[in-house]
CSV table of C-alpha atoms in Angstrom, one decimal:
chain,number,residue,atom,x,y,z
A,150,MET,CA,22.9,-25.1,-16.5
A,151,THR,CA,21.8,-23.6,-19.8
A,152,ARG,CA,20.1,-20.2,-19.5
A,153,VAL,CA,18.5,-18.5,-22.5
A,154,LEU,CA,16.7,-15.1,-22.5
A,155,TYR,CA,14.4,-14.5,-25.4
A,156,GLU,CA,14.5,-10.8,-26.2
A,157,LEU,CA,12.6,-8.6,-28.6
A,158,ALA,CA,14.8,-7.5,-31.5
A,159,ALA,CA,14.6,-5.2,-34.5
A,160,ALA,CA,15.8,-5.9,-38.0
A,161,ASP,CA,19.3,-5.8,-36.6
A,162,PRO,CA,19.2,-8.8,-34.2
A,163,ASP,CA,21.5,-6.9,-31.9
A,164,ARG,CA,19.0,-4.0,-31.5
A,165,ARG,CA,17.1,-5.3,-28.4
A,166,PHE,CA,14.5,-2.7,-27.5
A,167,SER,CA,11.8,-4.1,-25.2
A,168,PRO,CA,11.8,-2.4,-21.8
A,169,PHE,CA,10.5,-5.5,-20.2
A,170,CYS,CA,13.3,-7.6,-21.6
A,171,TRP,CA,15.8,-5.0,-20.5
A,172,ARG,CA,14.6,-5.4,-16.9
A,173,ILE,CA,15.5,-9.1,-17.0
A,174,ARG,CA,18.8,-8.6,-18.7
A,175,LEU,CA,19.8,-6.1,-16.0
A,176,ALA,CA,18.4,-8.4,-13.3
A,177,LEU,CA,20.5,-11.4,-14.6
A,178,GLU,CA,23.6,-9.2,-14.6
A,179,HIS,CA,22.8,-8.0,-11.1
A,180,LYS,CA,22.6,-11.6,-10.0
A,181,GLY,CA,25.8,-12.4,-11.9
A,182,LEU,CA,24.1,-15.2,-13.8
A,183,ALA,CA,25.5,-16.1,-17.3
A,184,PHE,CA,23.0,-16.3,-20.1
A,185,GLU,CA,22.5,-16.3,-23.8
A,186,GLY,CA,20.3,-13.5,-25.0
A,187,ARG,CA,18.4,-14.8,-28.1
A,188,PRO,CA,16.8,-12.3,-30.5
A,189,TRP,CA,13.1,-12.8,-31.1
A,190,ARG,CA,10.7,-10.9,-33.4
A,191,PHE,CA,7.1,-9.9,-33.0
A,192,THR,CA,5.9,-12.3,-35.7
A,193,GLN,CA,7.9,-15.4,-34.6
A,194,THR,CA,5.1,-16.7,-32.4
A,195,GLU,CA,5.8,-20.3,-33.3
A,196,ALA,CA,9.4,-20.0,-32.0
A,197,LEU,CA,8.0,-19.2,-28.6
A,198,ALA,CA,5.1,-21.7,-28.6
A,199,PHE,CA,7.0,-24.1,-26.4
A,200,SER,CA,6.9,-21.6,-23.6
A,201,GLY,CA,3.1,-21.2,-23.5
A,202,SER,CA,3.7,-17.4,-24.0
A,203,ASP,CA,3.3,-15.2,-27.0
A,204,LYS,CA,5.4,-12.4,-25.6
A,205,VAL,CA,8.9,-11.9,-24.4
A,206,PRO,CA,10.8,-11.9,-22.1
A,207,VAL,CA,10.9,-15.6,-21.7
A,208,LEU,CA,13.7,-17.1,-19.6
A,209,VAL,CA,14.5,-20.7,-20.2
A,210,GLU,CA,16.7,-22.5,-17.6
A,211,ASP,CA,17.6,-26.1,-18.5
A,212,GLY,CA,14.6,-26.2,-20.8
A,213,ARG,CA,12.1,-24.9,-18.3
A,214,PRO,CA,10.5,-21.7,-19.6
A,215,ILE,CA,9.3,-18.8,-17.4
A,216,ALA,CA,7.4,-15.9,-19.0
A,217,ASP,CA,6.5,-12.3,-17.8
A,218,SER,CA,9.2,-10.0,-16.5
A,219,SER,CA,7.8,-9.7,-12.9
A,220,VAL,CA,7.4,-13.5,-12.6
A,221,ILE,CA,10.9,-14.0,-13.9
A,222,ALA,CA,12.3,-11.4,-11.4
A,223,ALA,CA,10.6,-13.1,-8.5
A,224,HIS,CA,11.9,-16.5,-9.7
A,225,LEU,CA,15.5,-15.2,-9.9
A,226,GLU,CA,15.2,-13.8,-6.4
A,227,ALA,CA,13.8,-17.0,-5.0
A,228,ALA,CA,16.1,-19.4,-6.9
A,229,TYR,CA,19.3,-17.5,-6.2
A,230,PRO,CA,19.0,-16.2,-2.7
A,231,ASP,CA,22.8,-16.1,-2.2
A,232,ARG,CA,23.3,-13.8,-5.1
A,233,PRO,CA,22.9,-10.0,-4.6
A,234,SER,CA,19.2,-9.3,-3.9
A,235,LEU,CA,17.0,-7.6,-6.5
A,236,PHE,CA,14.7,-6.2,-3.8
A,237,GLY,CA,16.6,-5.7,-0.6
A,238,GLY,CA,14.4,-8.0,1.4
A,239,GLU,CA,10.8,-9.1,1.6
A,240,GLY,CA,9.4,-5.6,2.3
A,241,GLY,CA,11.4,-4.4,-0.6
A,242,GLU,CA,9.9,-7.0,-2.9
A,243,ALA,CA,6.4,-5.9,-2.1
A,244,LEU,CA,7.3,-2.2,-2.3
A,245,THR,CA,8.9,-2.7,-5.7
A,246,ARG,CA,5.5,-3.5,-7.2
A,247,PHE,CA,4.7,0.2,-7.0
A,248,HIS,CA,7.8,1.2,-9.0
A,249,VAL,CA,6.9,-1.4,-11.6
A,250,ALA,CA,3.3,-0.4,-11.8
A,251,TRP,CA,4.2,3.3,-12.1
A,252,THR,CA,6.7,2.5,-14.9
A,253,ASP,CA,4.1,0.4,-16.8
A,254,GLN,CA,1.1,2.7,-16.2
A,255,VAL,CA,2.6,6.2,-16.1
A,256,LEU,CA,6.1,6.4,-17.5
A,257,HIS,CA,5.6,4.1,-20.5
A,258,PRO,CA,2.5,5.8,-21.7
A,259,ALA,CA,4.2,9.2,-21.6
A,260,LEU,CA,7.2,7.8,-23.5
A,261,VAL,CA,5.5,5.6,-26.2
A,262,PRO,CA,4.3,8.4,-28.4
A,263,LEU,CA,7.9,9.5,-28.9
A,264,LEU,CA,9.0,6.0,-29.8
A,265,LEU,CA,6.4,4.6,-32.2
A,266,LEU,CA,8.0,5.9,-35.3
A,267,PRO,CA,11.6,5.1,-34.3
A,268,ILE,CA,10.6,1.5,-33.4
A,269,HIS,CA,8.7,1.1,-36.7
A,270,ARG,CA,11.7,2.4,-38.6
A,271,HIS,CA,14.0,-0.2,-37.1
A,272,LEU,CA,11.7,-3.3,-37.2
A,273,ALA,CA,12.3,-6.2,-39.5
A,274,GLU,CA,10.2,-6.0,-42.6
A,275,ALA,CA,8.0,-8.9,-41.5
A,276,ASP,CA,7.1,-7.1,-38.2
A,277,ARG,CA,6.2,-3.7,-39.6
A,278,ALA,CA,2.6,-4.5,-40.7
A,279,TYR,CA,1.9,-6.2,-37.4
A,280,PHE,CA,3.3,-3.3,-35.4
A,281,ARG,CA,1.5,-0.6,-37.4
A,282,ARG,CA,-1.9,-2.5,-37.3
A,283,SER,CA,-1.8,-3.3,-33.5
A,284,ARG,CA,-0.6,0.2,-32.4
A,285,GLU,CA,-2.9,2.1,-34.7
A,286,ALA,CA,-5.8,0.0,-33.3
A,287,ARG,CA,-4.6,0.9,-29.7
A,288,PHE,CA,-4.2,4.6,-30.4
A,289,GLY,CA,-7.1,5.0,-32.8
A,290,LYS,CA,-5.0,6.9,-35.3
A,291,PRO,CA,-2.1,6.5,-37.8
A,292,LEU,CA,1.3,6.1,-36.2
A,293,GLU,CA,2.4,9.4,-37.7
A,294,ALA,CA,-0.4,11.2,-35.9
A,295,VAL,CA,0.1,9.9,-32.3
A,296,CYS,CA,2.7,12.6,-31.4
A,297,PRO,CA,1.9,15.8,-33.1
A,298,ASP,CA,4.2,17.8,-30.9
A,299,GLU,CA,7.4,16.0,-29.9
A,300,ASP,CA,8.8,18.9,-27.8
A,301,ALA,CA,5.6,19.0,-25.7
A,302,GLN,CA,5.8,15.3,-25.2
A,303,ARG,CA,9.3,15.5,-24.0
A,304,VAL,CA,8.3,18.1,-21.5
A,305,THR,CA,5.5,15.7,-20.4
A,306,VAL,CA,8.1,12.9,-19.9
A,307,ARG,CA,10.3,15.2,-17.8
A,308,ARG,CA,7.4,16.3,-15.7
A,309,THR,CA,6.3,12.7,-15.3
A,310,LEU,CA,9.7,11.8,-13.9
A,311,SER,CA,9.3,14.3,-11.0
A,312,PRO,CA,9.0,11.6,-8.2
A,313,VAL,CA,12.0,9.7,-9.6
A,314,ARG,CA,13.9,13.0,-9.7
A,315,ALA,CA,13.0,13.8,-6.0
A,316,VAL,CA,14.4,10.4,-4.9
A,317,LEU,CA,17.6,10.7,-7.0
A,318,ARG,CA,18.2,14.1,-5.4
A,319,ALA,CA,18.4,12.2,-2.0
A,320,GLN,CA,20.2,9.0,-3.0
A,321,PRO,CA,22.2,7.7,-6.0
A,322,PHE,CA,19.7,5.0,-7.0
A,323,LEU,CA,16.1,4.2,-6.4
A,324,GLY,CA,17.3,1.2,-4.4
A,325,GLY,CA,19.6,3.4,-2.2
A,326,GLN,CA,23.4,3.2,-2.5
A,327,GLY,CA,23.2,0.7,-5.3
A,328,PRO,CA,20.6,-0.3,-7.9
A,329,LEU,CA,17.8,-2.7,-7.2
A,330,TYR,CA,15.1,-4.1,-9.5
A,331,ALA,CA,13.1,-0.8,-9.1
A,332,ASP,CA,16.0,0.9,-10.9
A,333,TYR,CA,15.9,-1.7,-13.7
A,334,ALA,CA,12.2,-1.2,-14.2
A,335,VAL,CA,12.6,2.5,-14.8
A,336,MET,CA,15.9,2.1,-16.7
A,337,GLY,CA,14.2,-0.3,-19.1
A,338,ALA,CA,12.1,2.6,-20.3
A,339,PHE,CA,15.3,4.6,-21.1
A,340,LEU,CA,17.0,1.7,-22.8
A,341,TRP,CA,13.8,1.2,-24.9
A,342,ALA,CA,14.3,4.8,-26.1
A,343,HIS,CA,18.0,4.5,-26.4
A,344,ALA,CA,17.9,1.2,-28.5
A,345,VAL,CA,15.7,2.7,-31.2
A,346,GLY,CA,17.5,6.0,-31.4
A,347,GLY,CA,14.7,7.9,-29.8
A,348,PRO,CA,15.0,11.6,-29.0
A,349,ASP,CA,17.1,12.9,-26.1
A,350,LEU,CA,14.7,13.0,-23.2
A,351,LEU,CA,16.6,14.7,-20.3
A,352,GLU,CA,18.5,17.9,-19.7
A,353,PRO,CA,22.2,17.3,-19.0
A,354,ASP,CA,21.8,18.7,-15.4
A,355,ASP,CA,18.8,16.6,-14.5
A,356,PRO,CA,19.5,14.2,-11.6
A,357,VAL,CA,17.6,11.6,-13.6
A,358,GLU,CA,20.2,12.0,-16.4
A,359,GLY,CA,23.0,11.6,-13.9
A,360,TRP,CA,21.4,8.3,-12.7
A,361,ARG,CA,20.8,7.1,-16.3
A,362,LYS,CA,24.5,7.6,-17.1
A,363,ARG,CA,25.5,5.7,-13.9
A,364,MET,CA,23.2,2.9,-14.9
A,365,LEU,CA,24.6,2.8,-18.4
A,366,GLY,CA,28.1,2.7,-16.9
A,367,ARG,CA,27.3,-0.3,-14.7
A,368,MET,CA,26.0,-2.5,-17.5
A,369,GLY,CA,28.0,-5.4,-18.7
A,370,GLU,CA,29.9,-5.0,-22.0
A,371,GLY,CA,27.6,-7.5,-23.8
A,372,SER,CA,24.6,-5.4,-22.8
A,373,ARG,CA,26.1,-2.1,-23.7
A,374,ALA,CA,26.9,-3.3,-27.2
A,375,LEU,CA,23.2,-4.1,-27.6
A,376,THR,CA,21.9,-0.6,-26.8
A,377,PHE,CA,24.1,1.0,-29.5
A,378,GLY,CA,23.3,-1.5,-32.2
B,1017,MET,CA,9.7,8.5,28.3
B,1018,THR,CA,7.4,11.4,27.4
B,1019,ARG,CA,6.4,11.5,23.7
B,1020,VAL,CA,4.4,14.3,22.2
B,1021,LEU,CA,3.4,14.7,18.6
B,1022,TYR,CA,2.4,18.2,17.5
B,1023,GLU,CA,-0.3,17.9,14.9
B,1024,LEU,CA,-2.0,20.4,12.7
B,1025,ALA,CA,-5.6,21.1,13.9
B,1026,ALA,CA,-8.6,23.0,12.7
B,1027,ALA,CA,-11.0,25.2,14.9
B,1028,ASP,CA,-12.1,21.9,16.6
B,1029,PRO,CA,-8.8,20.8,18.2
B,1030,ASP,CA,-9.8,17.1,17.5
B,1031,ARG,CA,-9.9,17.8,13.8
B,1032,ARG,CA,-6.4,16.8,12.8
B,1033,PHE,CA,-6.0,17.2,9.0
B,1034,SER,CA,-2.3,17.4,8.0
B,1035,PRO,CA,-1.4,14.4,5.7
B,1036,PHE,CA,2.2,14.6,7.0
B,1037,CYS,CA,1.1,14.5,10.6
B,1038,TRP,CA,-1.1,11.5,9.8
B,1039,ARG,CA,1.9,9.6,8.5
B,1040,ILE,CA,3.6,9.9,11.8
B,1041,ARG,CA,0.5,9.1,13.9
B,1042,LEU,CA,0.1,5.9,11.9
B,1043,ALA,CA,3.8,5.1,12.2
B,1044,LEU,CA,3.7,5.6,16.0
B,1045,GLU,CA,0.8,3.2,16.2
B,1046,HIS,CA,2.6,0.7,13.9
B,1047,LYS,CA,5.5,0.8,16.3
B,1048,GLY,CA,3.2,0.4,19.3
B,1049,LEU,CA,4.6,3.6,20.8
B,1050,ALA,CA,2.4,5.6,23.2
B,1051,PHE,CA,2.2,9.3,22.6
B,1052,GLU,CA,0.2,12.4,23.3
B,1053,GLY,CA,-1.1,14.1,20.1
B,1054,ARG,CA,-1.1,17.8,20.8
B,1055,PRO,CA,-3.1,20.1,18.5
B,1056,TRP,CA,-1.2,23.0,16.9
B,1057,ARG,CA,-2.5,25.7,14.5
B,1058,PHE,CA,-0.8,27.4,11.5
B,1059,THR,CA,-0.4,30.7,13.3
B,1060,GLN,CA,1.0,29.3,16.6
B,1061,THR,CA,4.6,29.6,15.4
B,1062,GLU,CA,5.9,30.7,18.8
B,1063,ALA,CA,4.5,27.5,20.4
B,1064,LEU,CA,6.8,25.5,18.1
B,1065,ALA,CA,9.8,27.9,18.2
B,1066,PHE,CA,11.6,25.5,20.7
B,1067,SER,CA,11.9,22.9,18.0
B,1068,GLY,CA,13.6,25.0,15.4
B,1069,SER,CA,10.8,24.2,12.9
B,1070,ASP,CA,7.8,26.3,11.9
B,1071,LYS,CA,5.9,23.3,10.6
B,1072,VAL,CA,4.4,20.2,12.0
B,1073,PRO,CA,4.7,17.3,12.5
B,1074,VAL,CA,7.2,17.7,15.3
B,1075,LEU,CA,7.8,14.8,17.6
B,1076,VAL,CA,9.3,15.5,21.0
B,1077,GLU,CA,10.7,12.6,23.0
B,1078,ASP,CA,11.9,13.4,26.5
B,1079,GLY,CA,12.2,17.1,25.4
B,1080,ARG,CA,14.2,16.4,22.2
B,1081,PRO,CA,12.3,17.7,19.2
B,1082,ILE,CA,12.5,16.1,15.7
B,1083,ALA,CA,10.8,17.8,12.7
B,1084,ASP,CA,9.9,16.6,9.2
B,1085,SER,CA,7.8,13.5,8.7
B,1086,SER,CA,10.5,11.6,6.7
B,1087,VAL,CA,13.2,12.4,9.3
B,1088,ILE,CA,10.8,11.4,12.1
B,1089,ALA,CA,10.0,8.1,10.3
B,1090,ALA,CA,13.7,7.3,9.9
B,1091,HIS,CA,14.3,8.1,13.5
B,1092,LEU,CA,11.5,5.8,14.7
B,1093,GLU,CA,12.9,2.9,12.6
B,1094,ALA,CA,16.4,3.5,13.9
B,1095,ALA,CA,15.5,4.1,17.5
B,1096,TYR,CA,13.1,1.2,17.8
B,1097,PRO,CA,14.5,-1.6,15.7
B,1098,ASP,CA,12.8,-4.3,17.8
B,1099,ARG,CA,9.4,-3.0,17.1
B,1100,PRO,CA,7.6,-3.8,13.8
B,1101,SER,CA,9.5,-2.4,10.9
B,1102,LEU,CA,8.1,0.6,9.0
B,1103,PHE,CA,10.1,-0.3,5.9
B,1104,GLY,CA,10.6,-4.1,5.8
B,1105,GLY,CA,14.4,-3.8,5.7
B,1106,GLU,CA,17.1,-1.5,4.4
B,1107,GLY,CA,16.1,-2.0,0.7
B,1108,GLY,CA,12.6,-1.2,1.7
B,1109,GLU,CA,13.6,2.1,3.4
B,1110,ALA,CA,15.4,3.3,0.3
B,1111,LEU,CA,12.5,2.1,-2.0
B,1112,THR,CA,9.9,3.8,0.2
B,1113,ARG,CA,11.3,7.2,-0.8
B,1114,PHE,CA,9.6,6.8,-4.1
B,1115,HIS,CA,6.2,6.2,-2.6
B,1116,VAL,CA,6.7,9.3,-0.5
B,1117,ALA,CA,7.9,11.4,-3.4
B,1118,TRP,CA,5.0,10.3,-5.6
B,1119,THR,CA,2.5,11.1,-2.8
B,1120,ASP,CA,4.0,14.5,-2.3
B,1121,GLN,CA,4.5,15.5,-5.9
B,1122,VAL,CA,1.7,13.7,-7.7
B,1123,LEU,CA,-1.1,12.6,-5.4
B,1124,HIS,CA,-1.3,15.7,-3.2
B,1125,PRO,CA,-1.3,18.2,-6.1
B,1126,ALA,CA,-4.2,16.2,-7.6
B,1127,LEU,CA,-6.1,16.3,-4.4
B,1128,VAL,CA,-5.5,19.8,-3.0
B,1129,PRO,CA,-7.9,21.6,-5.3
B,1130,LEU,CA,-10.7,19.6,-3.9
B,1131,LEU,CA,-9.7,20.3,-0.3
B,1132,LEU,CA,-8.9,24.1,-0.2
B,1133,LEU,CA,-12.4,25.2,0.6
B,1134,PRO,CA,-13.2,22.4,3.0
B,1135,ILE,CA,-10.0,23.1,4.9
B,1136,HIS,CA,-10.6,26.9,5.0
B,1137,ARG,CA,-14.2,26.3,6.3
B,1138,HIS,CA,-12.9,24.2,9.2
B,1139,LEU,CA,-9.9,26.4,10.2
B,1140,ALA,CA,-9.8,28.5,13.4
B,1141,GLU,CA,-10.7,32.1,12.8
B,1142,ALA,CA,-7.1,33.2,13.4
B,1143,ASP,CA,-5.7,30.8,10.8
B,1144,ARG,CA,-8.1,31.7,7.9
B,1145,ALA,CA,-6.4,34.8,6.7
B,1146,TYR,CA,-3.0,33.1,6.7
B,1147,PHE,CA,-4.3,30.1,4.8
B,1148,ARG,CA,-6.2,32.2,2.2
B,1149,ARG,CA,-3.2,34.5,1.6
B,1150,SER,CA,-0.6,31.7,1.3
B,1151,ARG,CA,-2.7,29.4,-0.9
B,1152,GLU,CA,-3.9,32.2,-3.1
B,1153,ALA,CA,-0.3,33.3,-3.7
B,1154,ARG,CA,0.6,29.6,-4.5
B,1155,PHE,CA,-2.2,29.1,-7.0
B,1156,GLY,CA,-2.4,32.7,-8.3
B,1157,LYS,CA,-6.1,32.9,-7.9
B,1158,PRO,CA,-8.9,33.1,-5.3
B,1159,LEU,CA,-9.5,29.8,-3.3
B,1160,GLU,CA,-12.9,29.7,-4.8
B,1161,ALA,CA,-11.5,29.6,-8.4
B,1162,VAL,CA,-8.9,26.8,-7.9
B,1163,CYS,CA,-11.3,24.0,-8.6
B,1164,PRO,CA,-13.9,25.0,-11.2
B,1165,ASP,CA,-15.0,21.5,-11.9
B,1166,GLU,CA,-15.0,19.2,-8.9
B,1167,ASP,CA,-16.2,16.1,-10.8
B,1168,ALA,CA,-13.4,16.4,-13.3
B,1169,GLN,CA,-10.9,16.8,-10.5
B,1170,ARG,CA,-12.2,13.6,-8.8
B,1171,VAL,CA,-11.7,11.8,-12.1
B,1172,THR,CA,-8.2,13.1,-12.2
B,1173,VAL,CA,-7.6,11.8,-8.6
B,1174,ARG,CA,-8.9,8.4,-9.6
B,1175,ARG,CA,-6.7,8.3,-12.7
B,1176,THR,CA,-3.7,9.5,-10.7
B,1177,LEU,CA,-4.1,6.5,-8.4
B,1178,SER,CA,-3.7,4.0,-11.2
B,1179,PRO,CA,-0.3,2.6,-10.1
B,1180,VAL,CA,-1.6,2.3,-6.5
B,1181,ARG,CA,-4.6,0.4,-7.8
B,1182,ALA,CA,-2.5,-2.0,-9.8
B,1183,VAL,CA,-0.4,-2.9,-6.7
B,1184,LEU,CA,-3.6,-3.3,-4.6
B,1185,ARG,CA,-5.0,-5.7,-7.2
B,1186,ALA,CA,-2.0,-7.9,-6.5
B,1187,GLN,CA,-1.6,-7.7,-2.7
B,1188,PRO,CA,-3.6,-6.3,0.2
B,1189,PHE,CA,-1.2,-3.4,1.1
B,1190,LEU,CA,1.5,-1.5,-0.6
B,1191,GLY,CA,3.8,-3.1,1.9
B,1192,GLY,CA,2.6,-6.6,1.0
B,1193,GLN,CA,0.5,-8.7,3.5
B,1194,GLY,CA,0.5,-5.8,6.0
B,1195,PRO,CA,0.9,-2.1,5.8
B,1196,LEU,CA,4.3,-0.3,5.9
B,1197,TYR,CA,5.2,3.4,5.9
B,1198,ALA,CA,4.5,3.5,2.2
B,1199,ASP,CA,0.9,2.8,3.0
B,1200,TYR,CA,0.9,5.5,5.7
B,1201,ALA,CA,2.3,8.0,3.2
B,1202,VAL,CA,-0.6,7.4,0.7
B,1203,MET,CA,-3.2,7.0,3.5
B,1204,GLY,CA,-2.2,10.4,4.9
B,1205,ALA,CA,-3.7,11.9,1.7
B,1206,PHE,CA,-7.0,10.2,2.3
B,1207,LEU,CA,-7.1,11.1,6.0
B,1208,TRP,CA,-6.5,14.7,5.0
B,1209,ALA,CA,-9.6,14.6,2.8
B,1210,HIS,CA,-11.6,12.7,5.4
B,1211,ALA,CA,-10.8,15.0,8.3
B,1212,VAL,CA,-12.0,18.1,6.5
B,1213,GLY,CA,-15.1,16.4,5.1
B,1214,GLY,CA,-13.9,16.5,1.6
B,1215,PRO,CA,-15.9,14.9,-1.2
B,1216,ASP,CA,-16.0,11.1,-1.7
B,1217,LEU,CA,-13.1,10.3,-4.0
B,1218,LEU,CA,-13.4,6.6,-4.9
B,1219,GLU,CA,-16.0,4.3,-6.3
B,1220,PRO,CA,-17.1,1.6,-3.9
B,1221,ASP,CA,-15.7,-1.2,-6.0
B,1222,ASP,CA,-12.3,0.4,-6.4
B,1223,PRO,CA,-9.5,-1.7,-5.0
B,1224,VAL,CA,-8.1,1.5,-3.5
B,1225,GLU,CA,-11.3,2.0,-1.6
B,1226,GLY,CA,-11.1,-1.5,-0.2
B,1227,TRP,CA,-7.6,-0.8,1.0
B,1228,ARG,CA,-8.6,2.6,2.4
B,1229,LYS,CA,-11.3,0.9,4.5
B,1230,ARG,CA,-8.8,-1.8,5.6
B,1231,MET,CA,-6.5,1.0,6.7
B,1232,LEU,CA,-9.2,2.9,8.6
B,1233,GLY,CA,-10.2,-0.4,10.3
B,1234,ARG,CA,-6.7,-0.9,11.6
B,1235,MET,CA,-6.3,2.5,13.2
B,1236,GLY,CA,-6.3,2.9,16.9
B,1237,GLU,CA,-9.5,4.1,18.6
B,1238,GLY,CA,-7.9,7.4,19.6
B,1239,SER,CA,-6.9,8.1,16.0
B,1240,ARG,CA,-10.2,7.0,14.5
B,1241,ALA,CA,-12.0,9.6,16.8
B,1242,LEU,CA,-9.8,12.3,15.3
B,1243,THR,CA,-10.8,11.7,11.7
B,1244,PHE,CA,-14.5,12.1,12.5
B,1245,GLY,CA,-14.1,15.2,14.6
């Protein structure tokens, strides 16, 4: 089987920074499924037209495209039931929706003000105008004005992580003794920051920082190379 | 087997208002386990001394006490594996810690300013001084000054619920097609508000309100009587 994952990339095609694409990269590694990660840029909509989606991640298995990270994760679990589970059972699959929703609706919004300028700096020339226009419309102000106090925003991010921190005081991963898709959802946010050289977010003695390092240490070599592009 | 659940009560012993006690009441109903719910008040520390805990819930099975809602829930799952699962599997048990931590660390703090005065109003005379003293020390101000703008605080609660709302747009319960302990953790917060006649929190068309009503509708008759004491 051929398996291709379209991933958002910066000017350097090895700088893959989408938190949603990272979820699927880590999920594919979790399942032990070989794949080619293919860089894709915001403005390459025609290269993705075949999939019916205008956003990544898109996973293509033997020519059949699947879009949307949550749909892809559910597909991987259903299609490869004999590989390590991403959810730890049916209850776990339903429960994981909360980790994903919290990451999307609470953690990402706390983080994005810190990342807009680092992302913009690393984008391909052709993507910069699109990125600036779409994000300035979303925030209603220039990119340079979204985060007037970076230190305060880092404090907000750390405070936002308090329920993650409480869990990681009790067990090594959100999934328990090993990572599950819930871990990949949250880790996607940190890899997003990491890949664009965003500011350090966590104190060294933060249990979340210990978990982040464990998660980095478990990544495949190919993936690790992409975060430090 | 005798099974007694010590539950926090107001002046009216049928007014049970602790969100942590509600979790266990709902968990016992989920498991189909008969029990006597015994009212306990903040200042009755000697009545609980046998358990080694100074807080409820305490569950006593055949004279053996177990304290702490999360410990009790884990015990019920382990001791009654043939009854309906509270977690939907081992992955689900680990993943549920995040729902519990989020409820404790994010949802409860958003809610408590709205509930301090309603709780105080309903407490037994003997408990009022303790409650005022301990909560005023925690908040650093008089009970009457903790929530200067109730409408704004209700907006905060609704905004805080955004990840719960996102999940409940996709499935009827946090646990999927039926409730799991994650649902009981969050529902405990609403029963806390309900039991002390707190303000309405949700708009009628909020998916969280639809879920709250489904949850109320599933409760046993004995439990329903206690919320409307």
